[in-house]
Amino acid sequence: MELEGSKALVTGGSRGIGRAIALELARRGADVAINYNRSEGPALEVVQEIEKLGRKGFAIQGDVGDFASAGALVKQAVADLGGLNVLVNNAGITRDKLLMVMKEDDWQAVVQTNLGGVYNVSQQATRSLLRNRATGARVINITSVSGMVGVPGQANYSAAKAGIIGFTKAMAKELSKRQILCNCVAPGFIETDMTDELNSQMLGEALKMVPQGRIGQSQEIADVVAFLAGPGASYITGQTIVVDGGLTM
């Protein structure tokens, strides 16, 4: 298995894309710690699934948007796993509103969690990644096509996700010579709790913009993340891999 011996932390790993990523990493041989904020039950279920795959799994509560809490969860993950060489920053929230009615709290919460969380966790995980770089250190940040094209009603979300792309490029330039590779994955319309909230008309209109004519699956994101975490991606850094059925081409 290509990730045998890897030790991974996946933030927001209790459901949706994060859950699929955690399980795929385990399926390919990694021990995995998942972070959750409020969804303890689903997080423990993911841990059980990881253990069924013959890998070690851990669930760690923490708010990635809070610097101290993010630091504590990183420290706990390193202790539980016995090191860290793969970090997947996936945790995120939405508070969609048109800009003219968007409250400051809506802006601050989304930017602090989605963009601030990537900084909070990455900054405090870097030393552990450096210590474990011999096994192939990777940082994979989950951004969105919303951060590439902008989406009406998502000024906060689009700004945060665009920021992740810039952050990842800067991080890649700082750390690549130290054998830590940093990349983004940008999902398009993926079947998650968020898309489940769309009514059939809204979903139909959205799918008209997707050349493949279908909604994507969380597993399709997980497969790309697992590739970037493995040896086949050893000469890829600072890139944004778009998984959107052709939406943004």
Coordinates of C-alpha atoms in Angstrom, one line a residue:
M1 CA 0.0 0.0 0.0
E2 CA 1.4 3.3 -1.1
L3 CA 0.7 5.1 2.2
E4 CA 2.0 2.4 4.5
G5 CA 3.6 4.1 7.5
S6 CA 2.0 7.5 6.9
K7 CA 0.4 9.4 9.7
A8 CA -2.3 11.8 8.7
L9 CA -4.5 14.4 10.3
V10 CA -7.7 15.4 8.5
T11 CA -9.6 18.4 9.8
G12 CA -13.4 18.3 9.5
G13 CA -13.2 14.6 9.0
S14 CA -16.4 13.4 10.5
R15 CA -18.6 13.7 7.5
G16 CA -18.8 14.4 3.7
I17 CA -15.6 15.0 1.9
G18 CA -13.5 14.8 5.0
R19 CA -14.9 11.4 6.0
A20 CA -14.2 10.1 2.5
I21 CA -10.7 11.4 2.6
A22 CA -9.9 9.9 6.0
L23 CA -11.2 6.5 4.9
E24 CA -9.3 6.5 1.6
L25 CA -6.1 7.4 3.3
A26 CA -6.6 4.5 5.7
R27 CA -7.5 2.2 2.9
R28 CA -4.1 3.0 1.3
G29 CA -2.3 2.3 4.5
A30 CA -2.2 5.4 6.7
D31 CA -3.1 5.8 10.3
V32 CA -5.5 8.7 10.6
A33 CA -6.6 11.2 13.2
I34 CA -9.7 13.1 12.3
N35 CA -10.7 16.4 13.8
Y36 CA -14.3 17.4 14.6
N37 CA -15.9 20.4 16.3
R38 CA -19.4 19.3 17.3
S39 CA -20.1 16.0 15.5
E40 CA -18.6 13.6 18.0
G41 CA -20.9 10.7 17.1
P42 CA -20.2 10.7 13.4
A43 CA -16.5 11.2 14.2
L44 CA -16.4 8.1 16.3
E45 CA -18.1 6.2 13.6
V46 CA -15.4 7.2 11.1
V47 CA -12.8 6.0 13.6
Q48 CA -14.5 2.6 13.8
E49 CA -14.4 2.4 10.0
I50 CA -10.7 3.2 10.0
E51 CA -10.0 0.5 12.5
K52 CA -12.0 -2.0 10.4
L53 CA -9.5 -1.3 7.6
G54 CA -6.7 -2.4 9.9
R55 CA -5.3 1.1 10.7
K56 CA -5.2 3.2 13.8
G57 CA -7.9 5.9 14.0
F58 CA -8.4 8.8 16.4
A59 CA -11.1 11.4 16.8
I60 CA -10.0 14.8 18.3
Q61 CA -12.3 17.6 19.2
G62 CA -11.2 21.2 18.4
D63 CA -12.2 24.4 16.7
V64 CA -9.7 25.1 13.9
G65 CA -10.8 28.7 13.8
D66 CA -9.3 29.3 17.3
F67 CA -5.5 29.3 17.3
A68 CA -5.1 27.7 20.8
S69 CA -7.7 25.0 20.1
A70 CA -6.0 24.3 16.7
G71 CA -2.6 24.0 18.4
A72 CA -4.0 21.6 21.0
L73 CA -5.6 19.3 18.4
V74 CA -2.3 19.2 16.4
K75 CA -0.4 18.3 19.5
Q76 CA -2.9 15.6 20.4
A77 CA -2.8 14.2 16.8
V78 CA 1.0 14.0 16.9
A79 CA 0.9 12.2 20.2
D80 CA -1.8 9.8 19.2
L81 CA -0.2 9.0 15.8
G82 CA 3.4 9.0 16.9
G83 CA 4.2 11.7 14.4
L84 CA 2.7 13.5 11.4
N85 CA 3.6 13.6 7.8
V86 CA 0.2 14.2 6.0
L87 CA -2.0 17.2 6.8
V88 CA -5.4 17.7 5.1
N89 CA -7.0 21.0 5.9
N90 CA -10.7 20.3 5.1
A91 CA -12.7 21.9 7.8
G92 CA -15.1 24.6 6.6
I93 CA -18.5 26.3 7.0
T94 CA -20.9 28.4 4.9
R95 CA -23.1 31.3 5.8
D96 CA -24.4 32.3 2.3
K97 CA -26.0 35.7 1.9
L98 CA -26.0 38.4 -0.7
L99 CA -23.3 41.0 0.2
M100 CA -25.8 43.8 0.8
V101 CA -27.4 41.8 3.6
M102 CA -24.4 39.9 4.8
K103 CA -23.7 40.6 8.5
E104 CA -20.2 41.1 9.8
D105 CA -20.6 37.9 11.9
D106 CA -21.3 36.0 8.7
W107 CA -18.1 37.3 7.1
Q108 CA -15.9 36.8 10.2
A109 CA -17.1 33.3 11.0
V110 CA -16.5 32.0 7.5
V111 CA -13.2 33.7 6.9
Q112 CA -11.9 32.8 10.3
T113 CA -12.9 29.1 10.1
N114 CA -12.1 28.4 6.4
L115 CA -9.0 30.5 5.9
G116 CA -7.9 31.2 9.4
G117 CA -8.3 27.5 10.2
V118 CA -5.8 26.6 7.5
Y119 CA -3.3 29.0 8.9
N120 CA -3.9 28.0 12.5
V121 CA -3.4 24.3 11.9
S122 CA -0.7 24.5 9.3
Q123 CA 1.5 26.9 11.2
Q124 CA 1.4 24.7 14.3
A125 CA 1.9 21.4 12.4
T126 CA 4.9 22.5 10.4
R127 CA 7.5 21.5 12.9
S128 CA 6.0 18.0 13.1
L129 CA 5.9 17.7 9.3
L130 CA 9.6 18.7 9.2
R131 CA 10.5 16.0 11.7
N132 CA 8.7 13.4 9.6
R133 CA 9.6 14.6 6.1
A134 CA 11.7 11.5 5.4
T135 CA 8.4 9.6 5.0
G136 CA 7.1 12.1 2.5
A137 CA 5.5 15.1 4.1
R138 CA 2.4 16.6 2.5
V139 CA 0.0 19.4 3.1
I140 CA -3.3 19.3 1.1
N141 CA -5.7 22.1 1.5
I142 CA -9.3 21.8 0.3
T143 CA -10.3 24.9 -1.5
S144 CA -13.3 25.3 -3.9
V145 CA -14.2 26.4 -7.4
S146 CA -16.0 29.2 -5.6
G147 CA -12.5 30.6 -4.8
M148 CA -11.6 30.5 -8.5
V149 CA -14.6 32.1 -10.2
G150 CA -16.6 33.7 -7.4
V151 CA -20.2 32.8 -6.6
P152 CA -23.1 35.2 -5.9
G153 CA -24.2 35.0 -2.3
Q154 CA -20.8 33.6 -1.3
A155 CA -18.5 36.6 -1.0
N156 CA -17.3 35.4 2.4
Y157 CA -16.8 31.8 1.2
S158 CA -15.3 32.7 -2.1
A159 CA -12.8 35.1 -0.5
A160 CA -11.7 32.5 2.1
K161 CA -11.3 29.8 -0.5
A162 CA -9.4 32.1 -2.8
G163 CA -7.1 33.0 0.1
I164 CA -6.4 29.3 0.6
I165 CA -5.0 29.1 -2.9
G166 CA -2.6 32.0 -2.3
F167 CA -1.6 30.7 1.1
T168 CA -0.8 27.3 -0.3
K169 CA 1.4 28.7 -3.0
A170 CA 3.4 30.8 -0.5
M171 CA 3.7 27.8 1.8
A172 CA 4.9 25.6 -1.0
K173 CA 7.6 28.1 -1.9
E174 CA 8.7 28.2 1.7
L175 CA 8.7 24.5 2.4
S176 CA 9.4 22.6 -0.8
K177 CA 13.2 22.7 -0.4
R178 CA 12.6 21.1 3.0
Q179 CA 10.7 18.2 1.3
I180 CA 7.2 19.3 2.3
L181 CA 4.9 19.5 -0.7
C182 CA 1.8 21.7 -0.5
N183 CA -1.1 21.6 -2.9
C184 CA -4.8 22.4 -3.1
V185 CA -7.8 20.4 -4.3
A186 CA -10.8 22.4 -5.6
P187 CA -14.1 20.5 -5.6
G188 CA -17.0 21.7 -7.8
F189 CA -20.5 20.5 -7.1
I190 CA -20.1 17.5 -4.8
E191 CA -22.8 15.5 -3.0
T192 CA -22.5 16.6 0.6
D193 CA -24.7 18.0 3.4
M194 CA -24.3 21.4 1.8
T195 CA -25.6 20.4 -1.6
D196 CA -28.4 18.3 0.0
E197 CA -29.9 21.7 1.1
L198 CA -30.4 22.7 -2.6
N199 CA -33.9 22.1 -4.0
S200 CA -34.3 20.2 -7.2
Q201 CA -34.7 23.4 -9.3
M202 CA -31.5 24.9 -7.9
L203 CA -29.6 21.7 -8.4
G204 CA -30.9 21.4 -12.0
E205 CA -29.7 24.9 -12.8
A206 CA -26.4 24.2 -11.3
L207 CA -25.8 21.0 -13.2
K208 CA -26.5 22.8 -16.5
M209 CA -23.1 24.4 -16.0
V210 CA -21.3 21.1 -15.6
P211 CA -20.2 19.6 -18.9
Q212 CA -20.4 16.1 -17.4
G213 CA -24.0 16.7 -16.4
R214 CA -23.8 15.2 -12.9
I215 CA -22.9 16.0 -9.3
G216 CA -19.6 14.7 -8.1
Q217 CA -19.0 12.3 -5.3
S218 CA -16.9 12.7 -2.1
Q219 CA -14.9 9.6 -3.1
E220 CA -13.8 11.4 -6.3
I221 CA -12.2 14.1 -4.1
A222 CA -10.7 11.6 -1.7
D223 CA -9.0 9.7 -4.6
V224 CA -7.2 12.9 -5.7
V225 CA -6.2 13.8 -2.1
A226 CA -4.8 10.3 -1.6
F227 CA -2.8 10.6 -4.8
L228 CA -1.3 13.9 -3.7
A229 CA -0.4 12.3 -0.4
G230 CA 1.4 9.5 -2.0
P231 CA 4.7 8.9 -3.8
G232 CA 3.2 9.4 -7.3
A233 CA 2.9 13.1 -6.5
S234 CA 6.5 13.6 -5.5
Y235 CA 7.1 16.4 -8.1
I236 CA 3.9 18.3 -7.6
T237 CA 3.7 21.4 -5.3
G238 CA 2.0 24.7 -5.2
Q239 CA -0.8 23.5 -7.5
T240 CA -4.6 23.5 -7.4
I241 CA -6.1 20.4 -8.8
V242 CA -9.7 21.1 -9.9
V243 CA -12.2 18.3 -9.6
D244 CA -15.4 19.8 -11.0
G245 CA -16.7 17.8 -14.0
G246 CA -15.4 20.6 -16.3
L247 CA -17.4 23.4 -14.6
T248 CA -14.6 25.9 -14.7
M249 CA -12.9 25.1 -18.0

